[in-house]
Short mmCIF file of C-alpha atoms in Angstrom, two decimals:
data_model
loop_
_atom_site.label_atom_id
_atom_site.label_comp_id
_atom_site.label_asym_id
_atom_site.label_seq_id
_atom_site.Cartn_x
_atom_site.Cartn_y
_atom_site.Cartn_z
CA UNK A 11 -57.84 -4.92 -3.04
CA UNK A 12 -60.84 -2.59 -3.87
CA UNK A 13 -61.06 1.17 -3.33
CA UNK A 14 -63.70 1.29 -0.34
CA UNK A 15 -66.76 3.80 -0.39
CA UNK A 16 -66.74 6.48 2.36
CA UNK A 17 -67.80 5.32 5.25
CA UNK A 18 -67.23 6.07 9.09
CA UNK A 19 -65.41 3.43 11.08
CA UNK A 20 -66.94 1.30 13.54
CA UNK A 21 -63.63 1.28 15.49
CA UNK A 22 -60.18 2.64 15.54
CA UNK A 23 -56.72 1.49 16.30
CA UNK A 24 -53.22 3.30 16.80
CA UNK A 25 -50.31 1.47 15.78
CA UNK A 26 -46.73 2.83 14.54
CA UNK A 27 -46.51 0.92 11.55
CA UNK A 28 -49.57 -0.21 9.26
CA UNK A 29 -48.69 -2.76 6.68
CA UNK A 30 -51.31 -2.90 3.52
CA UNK A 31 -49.92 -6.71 2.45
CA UNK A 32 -49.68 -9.53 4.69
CA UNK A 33 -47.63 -12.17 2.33
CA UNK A 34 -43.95 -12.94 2.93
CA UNK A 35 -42.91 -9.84 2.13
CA UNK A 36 -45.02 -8.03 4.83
CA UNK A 37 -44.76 -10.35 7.71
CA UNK A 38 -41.34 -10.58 7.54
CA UNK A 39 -41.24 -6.41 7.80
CA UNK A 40 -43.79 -6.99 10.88
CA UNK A 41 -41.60 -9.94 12.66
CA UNK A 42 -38.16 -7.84 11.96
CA UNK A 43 -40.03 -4.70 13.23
CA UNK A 44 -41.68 -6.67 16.51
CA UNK A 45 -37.80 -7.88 17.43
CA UNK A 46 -37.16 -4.02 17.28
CA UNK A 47 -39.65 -3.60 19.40
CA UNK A 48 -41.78 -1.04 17.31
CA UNK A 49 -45.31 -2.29 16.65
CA UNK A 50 -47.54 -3.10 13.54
CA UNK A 51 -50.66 -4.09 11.98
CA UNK A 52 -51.13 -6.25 9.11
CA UNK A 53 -53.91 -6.41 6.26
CA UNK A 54 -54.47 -8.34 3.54
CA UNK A 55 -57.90 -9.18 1.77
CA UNK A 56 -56.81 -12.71 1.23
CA UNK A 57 -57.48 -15.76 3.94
CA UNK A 58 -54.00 -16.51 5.10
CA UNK A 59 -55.77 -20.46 4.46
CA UNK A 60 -55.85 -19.30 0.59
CA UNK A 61 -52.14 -18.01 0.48
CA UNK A 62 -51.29 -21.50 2.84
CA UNK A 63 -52.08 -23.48 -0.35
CA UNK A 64 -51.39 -21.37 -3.51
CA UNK A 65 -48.83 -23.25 -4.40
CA UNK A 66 -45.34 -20.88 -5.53
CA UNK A 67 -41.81 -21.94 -6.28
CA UNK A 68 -38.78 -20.77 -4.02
CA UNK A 69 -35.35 -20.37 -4.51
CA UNK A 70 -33.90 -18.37 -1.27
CA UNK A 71 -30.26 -16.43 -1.89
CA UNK A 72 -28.00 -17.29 0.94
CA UNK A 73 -28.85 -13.61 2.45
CA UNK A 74 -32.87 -14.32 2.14
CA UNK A 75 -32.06 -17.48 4.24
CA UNK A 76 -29.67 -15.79 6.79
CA UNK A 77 -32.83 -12.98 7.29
CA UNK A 78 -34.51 -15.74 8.30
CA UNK A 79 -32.18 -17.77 10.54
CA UNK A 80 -31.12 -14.64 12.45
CA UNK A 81 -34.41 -13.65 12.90
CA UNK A 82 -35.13 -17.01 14.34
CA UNK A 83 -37.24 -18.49 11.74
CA UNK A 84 -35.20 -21.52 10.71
CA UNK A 85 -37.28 -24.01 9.41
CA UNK A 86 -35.93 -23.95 6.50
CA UNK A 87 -32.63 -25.64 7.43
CA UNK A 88 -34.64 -28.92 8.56
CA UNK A 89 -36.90 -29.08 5.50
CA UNK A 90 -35.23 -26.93 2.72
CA UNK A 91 -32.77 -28.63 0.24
CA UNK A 92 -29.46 -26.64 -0.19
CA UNK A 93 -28.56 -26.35 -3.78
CA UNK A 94 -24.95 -25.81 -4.42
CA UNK A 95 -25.46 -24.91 -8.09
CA UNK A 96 -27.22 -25.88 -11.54
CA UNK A 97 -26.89 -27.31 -14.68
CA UNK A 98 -27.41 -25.31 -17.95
CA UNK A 99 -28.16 -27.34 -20.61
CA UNK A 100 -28.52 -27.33 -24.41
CA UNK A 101 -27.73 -28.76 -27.46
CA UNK A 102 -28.96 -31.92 -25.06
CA UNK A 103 -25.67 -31.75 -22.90
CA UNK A 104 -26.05 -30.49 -18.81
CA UNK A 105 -23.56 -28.38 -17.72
CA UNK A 106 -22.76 -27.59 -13.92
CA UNK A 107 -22.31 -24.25 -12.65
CA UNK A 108 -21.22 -24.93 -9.52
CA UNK A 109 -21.92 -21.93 -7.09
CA UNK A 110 -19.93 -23.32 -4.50
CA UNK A 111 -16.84 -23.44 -5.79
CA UNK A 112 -17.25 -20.28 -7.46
CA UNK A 113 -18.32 -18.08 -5.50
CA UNK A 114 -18.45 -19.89 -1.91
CA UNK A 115 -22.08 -19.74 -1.56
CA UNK A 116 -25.56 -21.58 -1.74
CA UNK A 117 -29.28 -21.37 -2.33
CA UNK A 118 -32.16 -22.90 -0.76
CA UNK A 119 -35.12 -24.81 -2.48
CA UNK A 120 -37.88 -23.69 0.06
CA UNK A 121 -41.54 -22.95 -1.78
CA UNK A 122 -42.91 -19.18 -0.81
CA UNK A 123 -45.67 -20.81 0.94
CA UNK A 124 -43.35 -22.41 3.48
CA UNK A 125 -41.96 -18.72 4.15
CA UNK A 126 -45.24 -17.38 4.49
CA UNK A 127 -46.34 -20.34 6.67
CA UNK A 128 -43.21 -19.91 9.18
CA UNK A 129 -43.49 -15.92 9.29
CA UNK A 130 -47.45 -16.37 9.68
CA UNK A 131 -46.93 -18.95 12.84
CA UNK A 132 -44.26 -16.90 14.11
CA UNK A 133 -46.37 -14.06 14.28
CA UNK A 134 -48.89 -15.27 15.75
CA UNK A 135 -47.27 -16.91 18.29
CA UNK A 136 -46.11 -13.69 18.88
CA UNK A 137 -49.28 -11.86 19.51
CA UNK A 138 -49.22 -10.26 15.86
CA UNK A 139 -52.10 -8.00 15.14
CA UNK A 140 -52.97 -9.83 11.59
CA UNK A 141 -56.07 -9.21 9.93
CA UNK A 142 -56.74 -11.58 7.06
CA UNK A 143 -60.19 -11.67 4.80
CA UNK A 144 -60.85 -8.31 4.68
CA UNK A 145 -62.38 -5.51 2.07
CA UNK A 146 -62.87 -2.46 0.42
CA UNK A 147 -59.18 -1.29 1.80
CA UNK A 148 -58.53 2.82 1.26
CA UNK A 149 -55.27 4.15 2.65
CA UNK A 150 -55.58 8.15 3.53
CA UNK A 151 -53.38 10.84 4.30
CA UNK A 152 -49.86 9.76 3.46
CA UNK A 153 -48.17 12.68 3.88
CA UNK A 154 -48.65 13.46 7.18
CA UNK A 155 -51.05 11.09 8.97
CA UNK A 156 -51.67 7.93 7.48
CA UNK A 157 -54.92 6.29 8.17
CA UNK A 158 -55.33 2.63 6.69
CA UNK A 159 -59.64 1.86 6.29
CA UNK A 160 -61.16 -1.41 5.86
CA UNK A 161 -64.54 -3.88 6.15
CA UNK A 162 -64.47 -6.85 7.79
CA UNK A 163 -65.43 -10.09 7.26
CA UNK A 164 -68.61 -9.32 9.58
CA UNK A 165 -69.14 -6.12 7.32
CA UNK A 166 -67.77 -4.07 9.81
CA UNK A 167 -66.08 -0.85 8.77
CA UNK A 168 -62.40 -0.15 10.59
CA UNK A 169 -59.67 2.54 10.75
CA UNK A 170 -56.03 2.18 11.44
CA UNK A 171 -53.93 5.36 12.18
CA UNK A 172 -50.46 5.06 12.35
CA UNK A 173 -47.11 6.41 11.75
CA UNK A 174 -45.84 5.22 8.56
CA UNK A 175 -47.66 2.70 6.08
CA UNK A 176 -45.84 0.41 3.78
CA UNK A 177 -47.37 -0.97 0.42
CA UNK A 178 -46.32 -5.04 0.53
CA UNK A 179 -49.76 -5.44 -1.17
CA UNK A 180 -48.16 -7.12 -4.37
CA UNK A 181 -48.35 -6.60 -8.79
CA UNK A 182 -51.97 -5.35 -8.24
CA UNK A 183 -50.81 -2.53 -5.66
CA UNK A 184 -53.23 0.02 -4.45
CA UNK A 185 -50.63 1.61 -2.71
CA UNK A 186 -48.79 2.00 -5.55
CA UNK A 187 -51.18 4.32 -7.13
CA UNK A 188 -51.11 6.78 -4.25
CA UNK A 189 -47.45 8.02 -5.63
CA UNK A 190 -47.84 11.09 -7.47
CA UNK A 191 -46.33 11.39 -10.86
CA UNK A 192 -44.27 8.10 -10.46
CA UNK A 193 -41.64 6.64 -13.10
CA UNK A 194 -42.10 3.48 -14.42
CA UNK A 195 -40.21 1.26 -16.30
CA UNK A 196 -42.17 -1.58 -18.30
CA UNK A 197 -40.98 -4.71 -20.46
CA UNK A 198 -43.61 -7.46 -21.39
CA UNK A 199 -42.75 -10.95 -22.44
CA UNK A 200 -43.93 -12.60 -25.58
CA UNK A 201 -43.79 -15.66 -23.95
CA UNK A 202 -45.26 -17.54 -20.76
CA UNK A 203 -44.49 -20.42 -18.58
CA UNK A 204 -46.39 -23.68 -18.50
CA UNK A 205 -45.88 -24.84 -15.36
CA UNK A 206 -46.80 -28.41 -13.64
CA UNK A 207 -46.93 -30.23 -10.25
CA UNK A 208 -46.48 -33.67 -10.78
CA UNK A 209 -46.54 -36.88 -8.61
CA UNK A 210 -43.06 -38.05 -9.24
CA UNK A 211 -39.84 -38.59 -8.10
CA UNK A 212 -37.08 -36.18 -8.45
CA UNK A 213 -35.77 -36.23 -12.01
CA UNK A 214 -32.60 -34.38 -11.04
CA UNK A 215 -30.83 -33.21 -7.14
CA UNK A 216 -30.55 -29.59 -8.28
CA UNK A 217 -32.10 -27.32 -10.95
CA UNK A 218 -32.01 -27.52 -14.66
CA UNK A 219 -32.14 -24.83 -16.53
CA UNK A 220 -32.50 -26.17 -20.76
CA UNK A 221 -32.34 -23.88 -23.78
CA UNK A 222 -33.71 -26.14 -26.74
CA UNK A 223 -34.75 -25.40 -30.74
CA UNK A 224 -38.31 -26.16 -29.15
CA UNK A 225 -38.06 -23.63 -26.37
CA UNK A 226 -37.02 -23.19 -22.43
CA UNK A 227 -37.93 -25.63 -19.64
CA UNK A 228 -36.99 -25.79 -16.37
CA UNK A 229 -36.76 -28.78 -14.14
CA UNK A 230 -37.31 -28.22 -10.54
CA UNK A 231 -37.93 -29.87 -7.10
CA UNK A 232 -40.17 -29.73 -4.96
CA UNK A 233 -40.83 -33.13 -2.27
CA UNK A 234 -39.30 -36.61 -2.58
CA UNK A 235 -42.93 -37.29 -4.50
CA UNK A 236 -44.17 -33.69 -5.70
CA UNK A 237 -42.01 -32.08 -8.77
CA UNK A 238 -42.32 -28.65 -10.27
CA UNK A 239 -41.75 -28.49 -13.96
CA UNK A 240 -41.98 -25.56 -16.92
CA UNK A 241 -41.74 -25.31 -20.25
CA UNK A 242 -41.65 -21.84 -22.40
CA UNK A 243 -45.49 -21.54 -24.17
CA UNK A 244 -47.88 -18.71 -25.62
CA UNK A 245 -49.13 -16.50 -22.92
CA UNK A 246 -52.69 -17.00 -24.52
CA UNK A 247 -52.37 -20.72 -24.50
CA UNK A 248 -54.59 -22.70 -22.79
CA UNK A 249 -53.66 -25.37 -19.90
CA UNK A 250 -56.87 -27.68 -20.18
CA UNK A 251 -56.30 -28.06 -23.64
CA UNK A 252 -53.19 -30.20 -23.07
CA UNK A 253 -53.20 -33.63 -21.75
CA UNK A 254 -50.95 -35.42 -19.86
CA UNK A 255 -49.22 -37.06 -22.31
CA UNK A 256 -49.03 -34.13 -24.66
CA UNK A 257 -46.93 -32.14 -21.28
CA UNK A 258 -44.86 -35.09 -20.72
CA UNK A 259 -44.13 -35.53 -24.78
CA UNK A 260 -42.97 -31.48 -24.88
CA UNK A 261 -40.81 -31.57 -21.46
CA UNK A 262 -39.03 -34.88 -22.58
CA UNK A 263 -38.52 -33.71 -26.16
CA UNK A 264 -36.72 -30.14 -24.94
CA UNK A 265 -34.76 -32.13 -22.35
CA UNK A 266 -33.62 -35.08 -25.15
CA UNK A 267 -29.93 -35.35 -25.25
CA UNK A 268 -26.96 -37.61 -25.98
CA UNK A 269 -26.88 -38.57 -22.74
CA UNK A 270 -29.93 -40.50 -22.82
CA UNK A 271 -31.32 -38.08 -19.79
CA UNK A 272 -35.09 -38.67 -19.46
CA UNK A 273 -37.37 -36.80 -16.78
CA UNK A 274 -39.16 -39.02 -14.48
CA UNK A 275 -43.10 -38.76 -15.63
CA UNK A 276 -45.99 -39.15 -13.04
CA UNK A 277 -49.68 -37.95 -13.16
CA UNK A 278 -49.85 -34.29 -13.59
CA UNK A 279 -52.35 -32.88 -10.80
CA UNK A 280 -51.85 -28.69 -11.33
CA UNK A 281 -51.16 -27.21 -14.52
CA UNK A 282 -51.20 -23.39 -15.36
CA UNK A 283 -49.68 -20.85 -17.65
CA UNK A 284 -47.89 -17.63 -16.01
CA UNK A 285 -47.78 -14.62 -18.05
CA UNK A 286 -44.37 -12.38 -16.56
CA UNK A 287 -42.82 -9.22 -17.18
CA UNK A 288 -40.29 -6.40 -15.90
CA UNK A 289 -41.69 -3.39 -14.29
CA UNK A 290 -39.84 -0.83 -11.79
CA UNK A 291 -41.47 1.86 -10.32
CA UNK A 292 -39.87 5.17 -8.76
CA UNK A 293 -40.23 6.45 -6.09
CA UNK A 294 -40.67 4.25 -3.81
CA UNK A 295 -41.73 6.41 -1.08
CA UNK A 296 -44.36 9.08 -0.94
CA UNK A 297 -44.59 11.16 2.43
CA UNK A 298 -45.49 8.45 5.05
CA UNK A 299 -45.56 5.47 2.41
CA UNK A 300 -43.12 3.16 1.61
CA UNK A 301 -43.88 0.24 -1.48
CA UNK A 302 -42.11 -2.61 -1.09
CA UNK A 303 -41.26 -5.87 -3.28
CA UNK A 304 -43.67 -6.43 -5.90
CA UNK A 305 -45.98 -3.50 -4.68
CA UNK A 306 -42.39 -1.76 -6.57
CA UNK A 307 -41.52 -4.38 -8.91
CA UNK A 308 -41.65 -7.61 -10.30
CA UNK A 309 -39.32 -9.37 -12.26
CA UNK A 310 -39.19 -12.27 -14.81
CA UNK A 311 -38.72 -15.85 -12.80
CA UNK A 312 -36.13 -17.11 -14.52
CA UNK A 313 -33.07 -15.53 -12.27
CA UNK A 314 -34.94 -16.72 -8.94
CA UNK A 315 -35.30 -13.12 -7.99
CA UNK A 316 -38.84 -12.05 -7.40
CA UNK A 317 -39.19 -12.99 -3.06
CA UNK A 318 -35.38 -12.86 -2.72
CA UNK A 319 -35.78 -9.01 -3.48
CA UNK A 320 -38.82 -8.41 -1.60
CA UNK A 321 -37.23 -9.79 1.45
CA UNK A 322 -34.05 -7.45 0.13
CA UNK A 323 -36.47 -4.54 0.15
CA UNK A 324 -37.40 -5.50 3.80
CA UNK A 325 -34.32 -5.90 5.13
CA UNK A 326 -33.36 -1.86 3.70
CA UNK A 327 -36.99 -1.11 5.21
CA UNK A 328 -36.65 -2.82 8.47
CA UNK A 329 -33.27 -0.17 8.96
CA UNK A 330 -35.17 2.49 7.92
CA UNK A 331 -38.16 2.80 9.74
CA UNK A 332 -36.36 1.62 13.27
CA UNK A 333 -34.31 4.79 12.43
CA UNK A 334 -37.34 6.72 11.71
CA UNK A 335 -39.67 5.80 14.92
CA UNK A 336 -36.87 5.26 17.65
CA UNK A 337 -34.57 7.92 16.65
CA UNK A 338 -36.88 10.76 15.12
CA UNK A 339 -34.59 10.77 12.00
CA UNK A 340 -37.44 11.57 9.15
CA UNK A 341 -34.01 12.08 6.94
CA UNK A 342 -33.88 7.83 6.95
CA UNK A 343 -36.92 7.54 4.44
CA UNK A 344 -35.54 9.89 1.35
CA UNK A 345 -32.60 7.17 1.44
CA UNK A 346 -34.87 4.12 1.04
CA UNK A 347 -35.40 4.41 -2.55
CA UNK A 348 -31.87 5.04 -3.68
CA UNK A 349 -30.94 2.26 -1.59
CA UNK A 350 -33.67 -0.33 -2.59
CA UNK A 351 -33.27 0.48 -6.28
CA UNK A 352 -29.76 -0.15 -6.51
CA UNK A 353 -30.05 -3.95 -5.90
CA UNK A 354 -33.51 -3.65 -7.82
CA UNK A 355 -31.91 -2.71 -11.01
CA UNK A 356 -28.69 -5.71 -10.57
CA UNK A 357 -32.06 -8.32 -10.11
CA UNK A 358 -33.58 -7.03 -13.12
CA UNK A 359 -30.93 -7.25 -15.04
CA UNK A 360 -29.71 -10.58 -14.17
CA UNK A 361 -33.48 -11.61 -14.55
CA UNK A 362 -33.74 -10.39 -18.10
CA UNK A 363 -30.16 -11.53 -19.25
CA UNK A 364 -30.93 -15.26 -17.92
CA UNK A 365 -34.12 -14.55 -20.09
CA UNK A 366 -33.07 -14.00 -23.12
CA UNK A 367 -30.26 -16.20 -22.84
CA UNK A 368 -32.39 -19.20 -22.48
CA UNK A 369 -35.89 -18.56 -24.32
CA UNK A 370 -36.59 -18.94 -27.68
CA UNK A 371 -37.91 -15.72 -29.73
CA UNK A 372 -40.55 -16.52 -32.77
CA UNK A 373 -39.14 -15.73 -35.59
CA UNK A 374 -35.37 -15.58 -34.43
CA UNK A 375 -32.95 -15.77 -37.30
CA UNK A 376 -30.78 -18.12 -37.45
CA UNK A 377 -27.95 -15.88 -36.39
CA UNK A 378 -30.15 -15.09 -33.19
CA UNK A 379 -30.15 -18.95 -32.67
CA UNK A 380 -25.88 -19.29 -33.07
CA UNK A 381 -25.24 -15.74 -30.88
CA UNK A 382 -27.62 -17.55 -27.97
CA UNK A 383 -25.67 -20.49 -28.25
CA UNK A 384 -22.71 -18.68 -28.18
CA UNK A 385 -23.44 -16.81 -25.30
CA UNK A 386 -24.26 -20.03 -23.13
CA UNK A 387 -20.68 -21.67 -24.21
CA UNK A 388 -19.02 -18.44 -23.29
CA UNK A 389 -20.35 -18.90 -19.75
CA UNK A 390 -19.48 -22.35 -19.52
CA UNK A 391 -16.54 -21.87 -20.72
CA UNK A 392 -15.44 -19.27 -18.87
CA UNK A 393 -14.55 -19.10 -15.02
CA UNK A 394 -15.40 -15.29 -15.06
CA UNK A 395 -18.65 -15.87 -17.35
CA UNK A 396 -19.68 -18.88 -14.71
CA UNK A 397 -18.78 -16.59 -11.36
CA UNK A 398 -21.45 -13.76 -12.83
CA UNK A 399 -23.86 -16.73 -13.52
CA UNK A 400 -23.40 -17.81 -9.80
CA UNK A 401 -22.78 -14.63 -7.80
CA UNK A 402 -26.04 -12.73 -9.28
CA UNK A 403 -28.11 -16.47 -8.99
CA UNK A 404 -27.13 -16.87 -4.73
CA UNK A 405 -27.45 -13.23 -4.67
CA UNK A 406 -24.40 -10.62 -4.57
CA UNK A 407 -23.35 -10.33 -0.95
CA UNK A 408 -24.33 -6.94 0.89
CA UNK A 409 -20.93 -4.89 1.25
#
């Protein structure tokens, strides 16, 4: 979103909750906020058609899939696939980390888009204020009366006052930038993802996460005729430049085993390369503001942690304002950080560790190569190592 120029409003609305962000993250705060009976606006300066088909991977923790079922969004237990763990495999042999038995839990394979896509219908059916396609967004007077400005589609200039704002507006945050003096933590990646969608059938039932002398790759799912597939690259390298046969050569080379396991190969139909990193950023709350998921932080995707914590961050936020606009108790938002950034810090740590643990460094030594290797028996080998793998992977259970 763009900082606006000054300009006086055409119209203005009063609501008790304005929401700069209108992705998963932010509908789900407006849904959990609507059962509480406390009402919202939502912004974002996308079309909700354009985030409808960006296509984005999903793995939902069991307590990212109970927010939804108890909230009565549930869509995801007719077409989501329950995975009850995951193979980690190298030196070309899978092995199973199986989260059920370990740790009596599950995750869900359910794209972001189909999250956003339930919340969004849900909403509206529920005679959400959501404004989509808008610009020059400015957010005013966060300390003590927040005022959310914006131009329509029709060029039309608007003002929203309300009680509280919250930040869901994602990595490129201007909400962010409204905290004064904030903290933040920073790790880049010398590495990317090349990711594919692929017409083909299902190469494995659950995830496969490979560590290979070639690099990472992961196989994933995605329809009975649609698969998601990555492979570790250079963050500057360029998708066009490989062909279909050159993607299918790389995947089936860092999956080669003594098994004989080959992926199933179809026509590749979306290819691109995503650049990731760590970043945390304290506070985050600022008098009437509150950031939330990626607005905060983002995380690599290798743990399956970056919409899992969002909706994490809700789920603290969703408590917190109720408290706040029902009950008067102003004390409720100095908690929010503190209790946000304690599970922030356990995903970014399991995100980083799964990281390392599985990507190749240029350069590495040859000791660097044995320790990773080592590392990955240890948790195979290990009922302790493999209940960390799979308690931090369906998402440690709130106590």
């Amino acid at each position: 979103m763009s900082i606006a120029t000054p300009a006086q409003p055409a119209s203005s609305t009063r609501t008790q909750v304005a929401i700069v962000g209108g992705g998963p993250a932010g509908l789900m705060l407006s849904h959990l906020l609507h059962l509480a009976g406390i009402d919202t606006v939502v912004v974002d300066n996308r079309a909700a058609e354009a985030i409808e088909t960006t296509h984005r991977a999903g793995i939902l923790e069991r307590d990212s899939v109970r927010l939804l079922v108890d909230s009565g969004v549930d869509r995801v237990l007719r077409d989501g696939h329950r995975h009850e763990g995951i193979d980690l495999r190298f030196d070309g042999v899978s092995h199973r980390i199986d989260f059920e038995g370990l740790v009596g839990a599950s995750c869900w394979l359910y794209p972001q888009t189909d999250v956003f896509i339930d919340l969004h219908a849900r909403r509206t059916a529920d005679g959400g204020d959501l404004r989509y396609g808008i610009t020059e967004t400015e957010v005013l007077d966060v300390l003590d009366a927040p005022r959310v400005r914006y131009t329509d589609a029709a060029g039309t200039r608007h003002e929203i006052v309300a009680d509280l704002v919250v930040g869901s507006d994602g990595s490129r945050s201007i909400c962010r930038d409204l905290v004064p003096n904030p903290t933040r933590f920073f790790r880049e990646y010398p590495f990317a993802w090349f990711g594919i969608l692929t017409e083909s059938a299902p190469s494995a039932p659950e995830l496969i996460y490979t560590r290979s002398e070639r690099g990472f790759a992961l196989v994933s799912q995605r329809t009975e005729s649609v698969q998601r597939l990555y492979f570790q690259c250079d963050p500057a390298e360029d998708p066009a430049a490989w062909s279909d046969d050159r993607i299918w050569g790389e995947l089936q080379a860092r999956l080669a085993g003594e098994d004989g396991f080959r992926l199933n190969e179809g026509p590749v139909i979306e290819r691109t390369v995503l650049p990731f990193r760590s970043f945390v950023q304290t506070p985050m709350r600022h008098g009437r503001l509150l950031l939330a998921g990626d607005a905060a932080h983002t995380v690599p995707p290798t743990g399956a942690k970056g919409l899992n914590l969002a909706l994490a961050d809700v789920r603290v936020l969703a408590e917190t304002i109720e408290r706040t606009v029902k009950k008067g108790d102003d004390a409720a938002l100095d908690s929010y950080t503190d209790r946000a950034l304690a599970r922030v810090w356990k995903a970014q740590h399991f995100s980083y560790w799964m990281t390392s643990m599985l990507h190749r460094l240029e350069g590495a030594s040859d000791f660097d190569e044995q320790r990773q290797l080592g590392e990955l028996a240890s948790i195979i080998g290990s009922q302790a190592g493999s209940t960390y793998l799979a308690e931090g992977y369906t998402g440690w259970p709130e106590r």
